[in-house]
CSV table of C-alpha atoms and ligand atoms in Angstrom, one decimal:
chain,number,residue,atom,x,y,z
A,1,MET,CA,-24.5,103.2,-131.7
A,2,GLU,CA,-27.6,102.9,-129.5
A,3,THR,CA,-27.5,99.7,-127.5
A,4,TYR,CA,-30.4,97.6,-126.3
A,5,ASP,CA,-30.9,94.3,-124.5
A,6,VAL,CA,-33.0,93.0,-127.4
A,7,ILE,CA,-33.7,94.2,-130.9
A,8,VAL,CA,-36.9,92.7,-132.4
A,9,ILE,CA,-37.1,92.8,-136.2
A,10,GLY,CA,-40.7,93.2,-137.3
A,11,ALA,CA,-43.7,94.7,-135.5
A,12,GLY,CA,-46.2,92.1,-136.6
A,13,SER,CA,-48.1,89.2,-135.1
A,14,ILE,CA,-45.0,87.8,-133.4
A,15,GLY,CA,-42.8,90.9,-133.0
A,16,ALA,CA,-45.3,93.1,-131.2
A,17,PRO,CA,-46.3,90.7,-128.5
A,18,SER,CA,-42.6,89.5,-128.1
A,19,ALA,CA,-41.5,93.1,-127.6
A,20,TYR,CA,-44.3,93.5,-124.9
A,21,PHE,CA,-43.3,90.3,-123.0
A,22,LEU,CA,-39.6,91.1,-123.2
A,23,ALA,CA,-40.2,94.6,-121.8
A,24,GLN,CA,-42.4,93.2,-119.1
A,25,ARG,CA,-39.3,91.3,-117.9
A,26,GLY,CA,-37.5,94.6,-117.6
A,27,LEU,CA,-35.4,94.4,-120.8
A,28,LYS,CA,-34.6,97.4,-122.9
A,29,VAL,CA,-36.2,96.6,-126.2
A,30,LEU,CA,-36.0,98.2,-129.7
A,31,CYS,CA,-38.4,97.0,-132.4
A,32,LEU,CA,-37.5,97.9,-136.0
A,33,GLU,CA,-40.3,97.7,-138.6
A,34,GLN,CA,-39.9,98.5,-142.3
A,35,LEU,CA,-43.6,99.6,-142.8
A,36,PRO,CA,-45.1,102.9,-141.5
A,37,SER,CA,-47.0,101.3,-138.6
A,38,SER,CA,-47.5,98.0,-136.7
A,39,GLY,CA,-49.4,95.0,-138.1
A,40,GLN,CA,-49.2,96.2,-141.7
A,41,GLY,CA,-47.4,93.0,-142.9
A,42,GLN,CA,-49.4,89.8,-142.7
A,43,ASN,CA,-51.0,90.5,-139.3
A,44,LYS,CA,-53.7,92.6,-140.8
A,45,ALA,CA,-54.5,89.9,-143.4
A,46,ALA,CA,-55.5,87.4,-140.7
A,47,ILE,CA,-59.2,86.8,-140.1
A,48,GLY,CA,-58.5,86.6,-136.3
A,49,GLY,CA,-59.2,83.0,-135.6
A,50,VAL,CA,-57.5,81.7,-132.4
A,51,ARG,CA,-57.6,78.0,-131.6
A,52,ALA,CA,-55.6,75.6,-129.6
A,53,THR,CA,-57.0,72.7,-131.7
A,54,HIS,CA,-53.9,71.6,-133.5
A,55,SER,CA,-52.1,68.2,-134.0
A,56,ASP,CA,-48.7,69.3,-132.9
A,57,PRO,CA,-48.2,69.4,-129.1
A,58,ALA,CA,-46.0,72.5,-129.2
A,59,LYS,CA,-48.6,74.4,-131.2
A,60,ILE,CA,-51.3,73.3,-128.9
A,61,LYS,CA,-49.4,74.6,-125.9
A,62,ILE,CA,-48.4,77.8,-127.5
A,63,CYS,CA,-52.0,78.6,-128.5
A,64,GLN,CA,-53.3,77.6,-125.0
A,65,LYS,CA,-51.0,80.3,-123.7
A,66,SER,CA,-52.3,82.7,-126.4
A,67,LEU,CA,-55.9,82.0,-125.5
A,68,GLU,CA,-55.1,82.8,-121.9
A,69,ILE,CA,-53.5,86.1,-122.9
A,70,PHE,CA,-56.1,87.2,-125.5
A,71,SER,CA,-59.1,86.3,-123.2
A,72,GLY,CA,-57.6,88.2,-120.3
A,73,TRP,CA,-56.3,91.2,-122.2
A,74,LYS,CA,-59.3,93.5,-121.6
A,75,GLU,CA,-59.2,92.9,-117.9
A,76,LEU,CA,-55.5,93.4,-117.8
A,77,THR,CA,-55.2,96.5,-119.9
A,78,GLY,CA,-58.7,97.9,-120.2
A,79,THR,CA,-58.5,97.6,-124.0
A,80,ASP,CA,-61.1,95.8,-126.0
A,81,ILE,CA,-59.4,93.7,-128.8
A,82,GLY,CA,-62.6,92.1,-130.0
A,83,TRP,CA,-62.2,88.9,-128.1
A,84,LYS,CA,-65.2,86.6,-128.8
A,85,LYS,CA,-65.2,83.1,-127.1
A,86,GLY,CA,-67.3,81.3,-129.7
A,87,GLY,CA,-65.2,78.1,-130.1
A,88,TYR,CA,-64.1,76.4,-133.3
A,89,CYS,CA,-66.4,73.8,-135.1
A,90,PHE,CA,-65.3,71.4,-137.8
A,91,PRO,CA,-68.5,70.0,-139.3
A,92,VAL,CA,-68.1,66.7,-141.1
A,93,TYR,CA,-69.8,65.2,-144.2
A,94,GLU,CA,-67.4,62.5,-145.4
A,95,ASP,CA,-65.5,59.5,-144.0
A,96,ARG,CA,-62.1,61.1,-144.7
A,97,GLU,CA,-62.6,64.2,-142.5
A,98,GLU,CA,-64.3,62.1,-139.8
A,99,LYS,CA,-61.2,59.8,-139.6
A,100,ILE,CA,-58.8,62.8,-139.6
A,101,LEU,CA,-60.6,64.7,-136.8
A,102,LYS,CA,-61.4,61.6,-134.6
A,103,GLY,CA,-57.7,60.5,-135.1
A,104,LEU,CA,-56.6,63.8,-133.5
A,105,LEU,CA,-58.8,63.7,-130.5
A,106,PRO,CA,-56.5,61.5,-128.3
A,107,ILE,CA,-53.5,63.9,-128.7
A,108,GLN,CA,-55.7,66.9,-128.2
A,109,LYS,CA,-57.3,65.5,-125.1
A,110,LYS,CA,-53.8,64.4,-123.8
A,111,TYR,CA,-52.9,68.1,-123.8
A,112,ASN,CA,-56.1,69.0,-121.9
A,113,LEU,CA,-58.0,70.6,-124.8
A,114,ASN,CA,-61.7,71.0,-124.3
A,115,ILE,CA,-62.7,69.3,-127.5
A,116,ASP,CA,-65.2,66.6,-128.4
A,117,TRP,CA,-67.0,64.9,-131.3
A,118,ILE,CA,-70.6,66.1,-131.4
A,119,ASP,CA,-73.5,64.6,-133.4
A,120,ASP,CA,-75.3,66.2,-136.3
A,121,SER,CA,-78.2,67.5,-134.2
A,122,ARG,CA,-75.7,69.4,-132.0
A,123,ILE,CA,-73.9,70.7,-135.0
A,124,LYS,CA,-77.2,72.1,-136.3
A,125,GLU,CA,-77.6,74.0,-133.1
A,126,VAL,CA,-74.1,75.4,-133.1
A,127,ILE,CA,-74.2,76.4,-136.8
A,128,PRO,CA,-77.8,77.5,-137.4
A,129,GLY,CA,-78.9,76.9,-141.0
A,130,ILE,CA,-76.1,74.5,-141.9
A,131,ASN,CA,-76.9,72.2,-144.8
A,132,PRO,CA,-78.2,69.0,-143.1
A,133,GLU,CA,-77.8,66.6,-146.0
A,134,LYS,CA,-75.3,63.9,-145.2
A,135,LEU,CA,-74.1,65.8,-142.1
A,136,ARG,CA,-72.4,63.3,-139.8
A,137,GLY,CA,-71.4,65.4,-136.8
A,138,GLY,CA,-68.1,67.1,-136.2
A,139,THR,CA,-65.8,68.5,-133.5
A,140,LEU,CA,-66.4,71.5,-131.2
A,141,SER,CA,-63.8,73.2,-129.0
A,142,PRO,CA,-65.7,75.8,-127.1
A,143,GLU,CA,-62.7,77.5,-125.5
A,144,ASP,CA,-61.3,78.8,-128.8
A,145,GLY,CA,-62.3,82.1,-130.2
A,146,GLN,CA,-61.7,85.2,-132.3
A,147,VAL,CA,-59.8,88.5,-131.9
A,148,SER,CA,-59.4,91.6,-134.1
A,149,PRO,CA,-55.8,91.4,-135.4
A,150,LEU,CA,-55.3,95.1,-135.8
A,151,LYS,CA,-56.8,96.0,-132.4
A,152,ALA,CA,-54.7,93.4,-130.7
A,153,ILE,CA,-51.4,94.3,-132.4
A,154,ASN,CA,-51.9,98.0,-131.7
A,155,SER,CA,-52.7,97.3,-128.1
A,156,PHE,CA,-49.5,95.1,-127.7
A,157,VAL,CA,-47.5,98.0,-129.2
A,158,HIS,CA,-49.1,100.5,-126.9
A,159,GLU,CA,-48.5,98.4,-123.8
A,160,ALA,CA,-44.9,97.6,-124.8
A,161,GLN,CA,-44.3,101.3,-125.3
A,162,LYS,CA,-45.7,102.0,-121.8
A,163,LYS,CA,-43.0,99.5,-120.5
A,164,GLY,CA,-40.3,101.5,-122.3
A,165,THR,CA,-40.0,99.7,-125.7
A,166,LYS,CA,-39.0,101.9,-128.6
A,167,PHE,CA,-40.7,101.2,-131.9
A,168,LEU,CA,-39.1,102.7,-135.1
A,169,PHE,CA,-41.2,102.5,-138.2
A,170,GLN,CA,-40.0,102.8,-141.8
A,171,SER,CA,-36.8,101.3,-140.5
A,172,LYS,CA,-36.0,98.3,-142.7
A,173,VAL,CA,-33.2,96.1,-141.5
A,174,THR,CA,-30.7,95.8,-144.3
A,175,ALA,CA,-27.7,94.1,-142.7
A,176,LEU,CA,-26.7,92.1,-139.7
A,177,LYS,CA,-22.9,92.2,-138.9
A,178,THR,CA,-21.3,89.3,-137.0
A,179,ASP,CA,-17.9,88.9,-135.3
A,180,SER,CA,-15.7,85.9,-135.8
A,181,GLN,CA,-17.5,84.1,-132.8
A,182,GLY,CA,-20.9,84.1,-134.6
A,183,CYS,CA,-22.2,87.0,-132.5
A,184,ILE,CA,-24.3,89.7,-134.1
A,185,VAL,CA,-22.6,93.0,-133.3
A,186,SER,CA,-24.7,95.4,-135.3
A,187,VAL,CA,-28.2,95.6,-136.8
A,188,GLU,CA,-28.3,98.1,-139.7
A,189,THR,CA,-31.1,100.0,-141.3
A,190,GLN,CA,-30.7,102.4,-144.2
A,191,LYS,CA,-30.4,105.2,-141.7
A,192,GLU,CA,-28.7,103.9,-138.5
A,193,LYS,CA,-26.8,101.1,-136.8
A,194,TYR,CA,-27.8,99.6,-133.5
A,195,SER,CA,-26.4,97.0,-131.2
A,196,ALA,CA,-28.0,94.5,-128.8
A,197,GLY,CA,-27.2,91.6,-126.6
A,198,ILE,CA,-29.9,89.6,-128.4
A,199,VAL,CA,-31.5,89.9,-131.9
A,200,LEU,CA,-35.0,88.4,-132.5
A,201,ASN,CA,-36.0,87.7,-136.1
A,202,ALA,CA,-39.8,88.1,-136.3
A,203,ALA,CA,-39.8,89.3,-139.9
A,204,GLY,CA,-42.7,87.0,-141.1
A,205,ALA,CA,-42.7,86.4,-144.9
A,206,ASP,CA,-39.2,88.0,-145.1
A,207,ALA,CA,-37.7,85.9,-142.3
A,208,SER,CA,-35.5,83.9,-144.6
A,209,GLU,CA,-33.9,87.1,-146.0
A,210,ILE,CA,-33.0,88.1,-142.5
A,211,CYS,CA,-31.5,84.7,-141.8
A,212,LYS,CA,-29.5,84.9,-145.1
A,213,MET,CA,-27.8,88.1,-143.8
A,214,VAL,CA,-25.9,85.9,-141.3
A,215,GLY,CA,-25.5,82.9,-143.6
A,216,LEU,CA,-28.4,80.8,-142.3
A,217,ASP,CA,-30.5,78.9,-144.7
A,218,ILE,CA,-33.9,78.5,-142.9
A,219,PRO,CA,-36.9,77.4,-145.1
A,220,VAL,CA,-39.7,80.0,-144.7
A,221,PHE,CA,-41.5,80.5,-148.0
A,222,PRO,CA,-44.6,82.6,-148.4
A,223,ASP,CA,-47.8,81.5,-150.2
A,224,CYS,CA,-50.8,83.6,-151.1
A,225,HIS,CA,-54.3,83.4,-149.5
A,226,GLU,CA,-57.3,85.5,-150.0
A,227,ALA,CA,-60.0,86.6,-147.6
A,228,GLY,CA,-63.1,88.7,-147.4
A,229,ILE,CA,-65.6,90.3,-145.1
A,230,SER,CA,-69.3,91.0,-145.2
A,231,ALA,CA,-71.4,93.9,-144.0
A,232,PRO,CA,-72.6,93.2,-140.4
A,233,ILE,CA,-75.6,91.0,-139.8
A,234,ALA,CA,-77.5,90.1,-136.7
A,235,PRO,CA,-75.3,87.7,-134.5
A,236,PHE,CA,-76.2,84.1,-135.2
A,237,LEU,CA,-73.0,82.2,-135.4
A,238,ASP,CA,-70.8,81.6,-132.3
A,239,PRO,CA,-67.9,79.4,-133.5
A,240,LEU,CA,-65.4,79.8,-136.3
A,241,VAL,CA,-66.2,77.1,-138.8
A,242,VAL,CA,-63.7,75.0,-140.7
A,243,ASP,CA,-64.9,72.8,-143.6
A,244,LEU,CA,-61.9,70.4,-144.4
A,245,ARG,CA,-63.4,69.1,-147.6
A,246,PRO,CA,-61.7,69.8,-150.8
A,247,GLY,CA,-64.0,72.0,-153.0
A,248,ALA,CA,-65.9,70.5,-155.9
A,249,GLU,CA,-64.4,73.2,-158.1
A,250,GLY,CA,-61.0,71.6,-157.7
A,251,LYS,CA,-59.2,74.8,-156.6
A,252,THR,CA,-59.6,74.7,-152.8
A,253,SER,CA,-58.5,72.3,-150.1
A,254,ASN,CA,-60.6,73.7,-147.3
A,255,PHE,CA,-62.4,76.8,-146.3
A,256,TYR,CA,-63.2,78.6,-143.0
A,257,PHE,CA,-65.2,81.5,-141.7
A,258,GLY,CA,-66.7,83.1,-138.6
A,259,GLN,CA,-68.8,86.0,-137.4
A,260,ASN,CA,-66.7,88.5,-135.7
A,261,SER,CA,-67.6,90.6,-132.6
A,262,GLU,CA,-69.0,93.3,-135.0
A,263,GLY,CA,-71.4,90.9,-136.6
A,264,GLN,CA,-69.4,90.6,-139.9
A,265,ILE,CA,-68.9,87.3,-141.6
A,266,ILE,CA,-65.2,86.9,-142.3
A,267,PHE,CA,-64.0,84.1,-144.6
A,268,CYS,CA,-61.0,82.5,-146.4
A,269,TYR,CA,-60.1,79.4,-148.4
A,270,THR,CA,-56.9,77.4,-148.8
A,271,PRO,CA,-56.0,77.3,-152.5
A,272,ASN,CA,-55.2,73.9,-154.0
A,273,PRO,CA,-52.5,73.6,-155.2
A,274,PRO,CA,-50.8,76.3,-153.0
A,275,ILE,CA,-50.0,79.6,-154.8
A,276,LEU,CA,-46.4,80.2,-153.9
A,277,GLY,CA,-44.9,83.7,-153.9
A,278,THR,CA,-45.7,87.2,-152.6
A,279,ASN,CA,-48.5,88.3,-154.9
A,280,ARG,CA,-51.0,90.3,-152.8
A,281,HIS,CA,-53.4,91.4,-155.6
A,282,SER,CA,-56.9,90.1,-155.2
A,283,THR,CA,-58.1,87.7,-158.0
A,284,SER,CA,-61.4,87.6,-159.8
A,285,GLU,CA,-61.9,84.0,-159.0
A,286,PHE,CA,-61.9,84.2,-155.2
A,287,MET,CA,-65.4,85.6,-154.7
A,288,PRO,CA,-67.2,83.2,-157.1
A,289,ILE,CA,-65.4,80.2,-155.5
A,290,ILE,CA,-65.9,81.2,-151.9
A,291,ALA,CA,-69.5,82.4,-152.4
A,292,ARG,CA,-70.4,78.9,-153.8
A,293,ARG,CA,-68.8,77.2,-150.8
A,294,LEU,CA,-70.4,79.5,-148.3
A,295,VAL,CA,-73.9,79.2,-149.8
A,296,ASP,CA,-73.6,75.4,-150.2
A,297,LEU,CA,-72.8,75.0,-146.5
A,298,ILE,CA,-75.1,77.7,-145.1
A,299,PRO,CA,-77.8,78.5,-147.8
A,300,ARG,CA,-78.9,81.7,-145.9
A,301,PHE,CA,-75.6,83.2,-146.8
A,302,LYS,CA,-77.0,83.9,-150.3
A,303,ASN,CA,-78.2,87.2,-148.8
A,304,LEU,CA,-74.8,88.4,-147.5
A,305,THR,CA,-73.5,91.7,-148.7
A,306,ILE,CA,-69.7,91.6,-149.2
A,307,ARG,CA,-67.8,94.6,-148.1
A,308,ARG,CA,-64.2,93.9,-149.3
A,309,VAL,CA,-61.7,91.3,-150.1
A,310,TRP,CA,-57.9,91.2,-149.7
A,311,ARG,CA,-54.9,88.9,-150.1
A,312,GLY,CA,-52.0,88.1,-147.8
A,313,LEU,CA,-49.3,85.6,-147.2
A,314,TYR,CA,-48.8,82.6,-145.0
A,315,PRO,CA,-45.1,82.3,-144.1
A,316,MET,CA,-44.9,78.6,-144.6
A,317,THR,CA,-42.4,75.9,-143.4
A,318,PRO,CA,-42.0,72.5,-145.0
A,319,ASP,CA,-43.7,70.6,-142.1
A,320,GLY,CA,-46.4,73.3,-141.3
A,321,VAL,CA,-44.9,73.9,-137.9
A,322,ALA,CA,-43.4,77.3,-136.7
A,323,ILE,CA,-39.7,77.8,-136.1
A,324,VAL,CA,-39.1,79.2,-132.6
A,325,GLY,CA,-35.9,79.2,-130.6
A,326,LYS,CA,-32.3,80.0,-130.7
A,327,ALA,CA,-30.8,80.0,-134.2
A,328,PRO,CA,-28.1,77.4,-134.9
A,329,GLY,CA,-24.5,78.5,-135.1
A,330,LEU,CA,-25.1,82.1,-133.8
A,331,SER,CA,-24.7,83.0,-130.2
A,332,ASN,CA,-27.3,85.8,-130.0
A,333,LEU,CA,-29.9,85.3,-132.7
A,334,TYR,CA,-33.4,84.0,-131.9
A,335,LEU,CA,-36.2,83.1,-134.3
A,336,GLY,CA,-39.9,83.5,-134.1
A,337,ILE,CA,-40.7,82.7,-137.7
A,338,GLY,CA,-42.5,80.3,-140.2
A,339,MET,CA,-45.9,80.8,-138.5
A,340,CYS,CA,-47.8,79.4,-141.5
A,341,GLY,CA,-51.6,80.1,-141.4
A,342,GLN,CA,-51.6,80.5,-137.6
A,343,GLY,CA,-49.2,83.4,-136.7
A,344,PHE,CA,-51.8,85.6,-135.3
A,345,MET,CA,-53.1,83.0,-132.9
A,346,MET,CA,-49.5,81.9,-132.0
A,347,GLY,CA,-48.3,85.5,-131.4
A,348,PRO,CA,-48.8,86.0,-127.7
A,349,GLY,CA,-47.9,82.4,-126.8
A,350,VAL,CA,-44.7,82.6,-128.9
A,351,GLY,CA,-43.9,86.0,-127.5
A,352,ALA,CA,-44.3,84.9,-123.9
A,353,ASN,CA,-42.2,81.7,-124.5
A,354,LEU,CA,-39.4,83.5,-126.3
A,355,ALA,CA,-39.2,86.2,-123.6
A,356,SER,CA,-38.8,83.5,-121.0
A,357,LEU,CA,-36.2,81.7,-123.2
A,358,ILE,CA,-34.2,84.8,-123.8
A,359,ASN,CA,-34.5,86.1,-120.2
A,360,GLN,CA,-34.3,82.9,-118.2
A,361,GLY,CA,-32.8,80.4,-120.7
A,362,LYS,CA,-35.9,78.3,-120.6
A,363,SER,CA,-39.3,78.5,-122.4
A,364,LEU,CA,-42.6,78.3,-120.4
A,365,MET,CA,-43.2,74.7,-121.5
A,366,GLU,CA,-41.5,71.3,-121.1
A,367,ASP,CA,-38.2,71.1,-123.1
A,368,GLU,CA,-39.3,68.0,-125.1
A,369,VAL,CA,-42.4,69.8,-126.3
A,370,PHE,CA,-40.7,73.2,-127.1
A,371,THR,CA,-38.0,71.4,-129.1
A,372,LEU,CA,-40.7,70.4,-131.6
A,373,LEU,CA,-40.4,74.0,-132.8
A,374,SER,CA,-36.6,74.0,-132.9
A,375,PRO,CA,-34.8,75.8,-135.7
A,376,SER,CA,-32.4,72.9,-135.9
A,377,ARG,CA,-35.1,70.1,-136.5
A,378,ASN,CA,-35.5,68.1,-139.7
A,379,PHE,CA,-38.1,70.2,-141.5
A,380,TYR,CA,-39.0,67.3,-143.8
A,381,ALA,CA,-39.6,64.5,-141.3
A,382,LYS,CA,-43.4,64.9,-140.8
A,383,LYS,CA,-46.3,67.2,-141.5
A,384,GLU,CA,-48.8,69.0,-139.2
A,385,VAL,CA,-52.3,67.6,-140.0
A,386,LEU,CA,-54.2,70.9,-139.5
A,387,LYS,CA,-51.6,73.2,-141.0
B,401,FAD,C1,-56.0,85.5,-145.6
B,401,FAD,C2,-55.3,85.1,-144.4
B,401,FAD,C3,-56.0,84.8,-143.2
B,401,FAD,C4,-55.4,84.4,-142.1
B,401,FAD,N1,-56.1,84.1,-141.0
B,401,FAD,C5,-55.5,83.8,-139.8
B,401,FAD,C6,-56.2,83.5,-138.6
B,401,FAD,O1,-57.4,83.5,-138.6
B,401,FAD,N2,-55.5,83.2,-137.5
B,401,FAD,C7,-54.1,83.2,-137.5
B,401,FAD,O2,-53.6,82.9,-136.4
B,401,FAD,N3,-53.4,83.5,-138.6
B,401,FAD,C8,-54.0,83.8,-139.7
B,401,FAD,N4,-53.3,84.1,-140.8
B,401,FAD,C9,-51.8,84.0,-140.8
B,401,FAD,C10,-51.2,85.2,-140.1
B,401,FAD,O3,-51.6,86.4,-140.7
B,401,FAD,C11,-49.7,85.0,-140.2
B,401,FAD,O4,-49.3,83.7,-139.9
B,401,FAD,C12,-49.0,86.0,-139.3
B,401,FAD,O5,-49.5,87.3,-139.4
B,401,FAD,C13,-47.5,85.9,-139.4
B,401,FAD,O6,-47.0,86.7,-138.3
B,401,FAD,P1,-45.5,87.3,-138.4
B,401,FAD,O7,-45.3,88.1,-137.2
B,401,FAD,O8,-44.6,86.1,-138.7
B,401,FAD,O9,-45.5,88.2,-139.7
B,401,FAD,P2,-46.1,89.7,-139.9
B,401,FAD,O10,-47.3,89.9,-139.1
B,401,FAD,O11,-46.1,89.9,-141.3
B,401,FAD,O12,-44.9,90.5,-139.2
B,401,FAD,C14,-43.6,90.6,-139.8
B,401,FAD,C15,-43.2,92.0,-139.8
B,401,FAD,O13,-41.8,92.1,-140.1
B,401,FAD,C16,-41.6,93.2,-140.9
B,401,FAD,N5,-40.3,93.1,-141.6
B,401,FAD,C17,-40.0,92.1,-142.6
B,401,FAD,N6,-38.7,92.3,-143.0
B,401,FAD,C18,-38.2,93.4,-142.3
B,401,FAD,C19,-37.0,94.1,-142.3
B,401,FAD,N7,-36.0,93.7,-143.1
B,401,FAD,N8,-36.9,95.1,-141.4
B,401,FAD,C20,-37.9,95.5,-140.6
B,401,FAD,N9,-39.1,94.9,-140.6
B,401,FAD,C21,-39.3,93.9,-141.4
B,401,FAD,C22,-42.8,93.2,-141.9
B,401,FAD,O14,-43.0,94.5,-142.5
B,401,FAD,C23,-43.9,92.8,-140.9
B,401,FAD,O15,-44.6,93.9,-140.4
B,401,FAD,C24,-53.9,84.5,-142.0
B,401,FAD,C25,-53.2,84.9,-143.1
B,401,FAD,C26,-53.9,85.2,-144.3
B,401,FAD,C27,-53.1,85.7,-145.5
């Protein structure tokens, strides 16, 4: 059996940066991916929004780390991953959304986020052409941004390979074998068996299946989200925009969009009620619903040409917070799972923190904040407001 310091299961939003940061610490890493190349799970479904504006302190800190890594990546490696520092803007039309967003500002400021409430005239500057009727203002966090998910993940894989990490594709993990002490002694694919001091589950929407292989019941359940992208237009929109209002059509709880570094408008909505399961087929209702929402908010979008649509999965948890840390009851299993709708933005921050935890026994943040992500927490105690 080939032996490694760490075996990472999954070469997606979490697995690829984790492999990179583990290798950077000098560890011998193997990354096993069931699909033919990296980022082909849910990573490529993401629209690439990266924000530290959350309500959960651990998510704030993880994403602050991610922002530092994404924004410095080109300088560090020479590779352009489409980083665009345009910020995130949440425009507000109703009392409910104003209360939610203003209520989050104290915790966001406590964790040093550059975020403020801005008035309607400033919103009109930041989102040119926005529907001004009943616009109250909103929040703006200018340090947030966007990245190309596929460019980023491929670059993490490439840099991890340069540091000695081995990636094996079309290598689906089918079994984990433990000894009587609760230590994983072999990781098995259809073709081979491997062993490692540490195993990291970064299997995204399939993470619960991996946990079940060692008798762990960890609640990660996929739900389905659609997205689309337009032909490029002249750059006019800096921030990613999130409209928290439920849609008048009664089928969406919020929607969000941005203009990427190529000039394309990229957009999604959150279905209401959530559509649980793993169906990745596009629906006929997505475009009519999102087109109405886009044009209602920014009437000039009526001229957009849509290039393509797709559907992917959010690996959800009951409280909307990721599950990161050492698995309960096993001596050498770590989890970087349950990323919900923010796994791409969390990826580098989770990877850097997990590498530190695995290598040094401590994450990069205060223990009391990191434990908010604990695999042993009560998953039903609270809910993340901006999940
Ligand atoms: C429409 C849409 C828009 C989104 N927009 C954003 C966004 O703007 N910003 C953001 O941060 N997030 C966004 N997300 C969420 C984001 O895509 C996910 O949270 C993230 O990709 C999850 O990362 P992951 O590493 O857990 O899973 P993945 O990226 O799916 O990686 C898991 C990998 O594990 C592999 N795997 C699974 N089982 C096995 C096995 N048994 N053996 C070997 N390999 C295995 C899979 O094939 C996969 O490649 C969006 C999602 C969707 C659907």
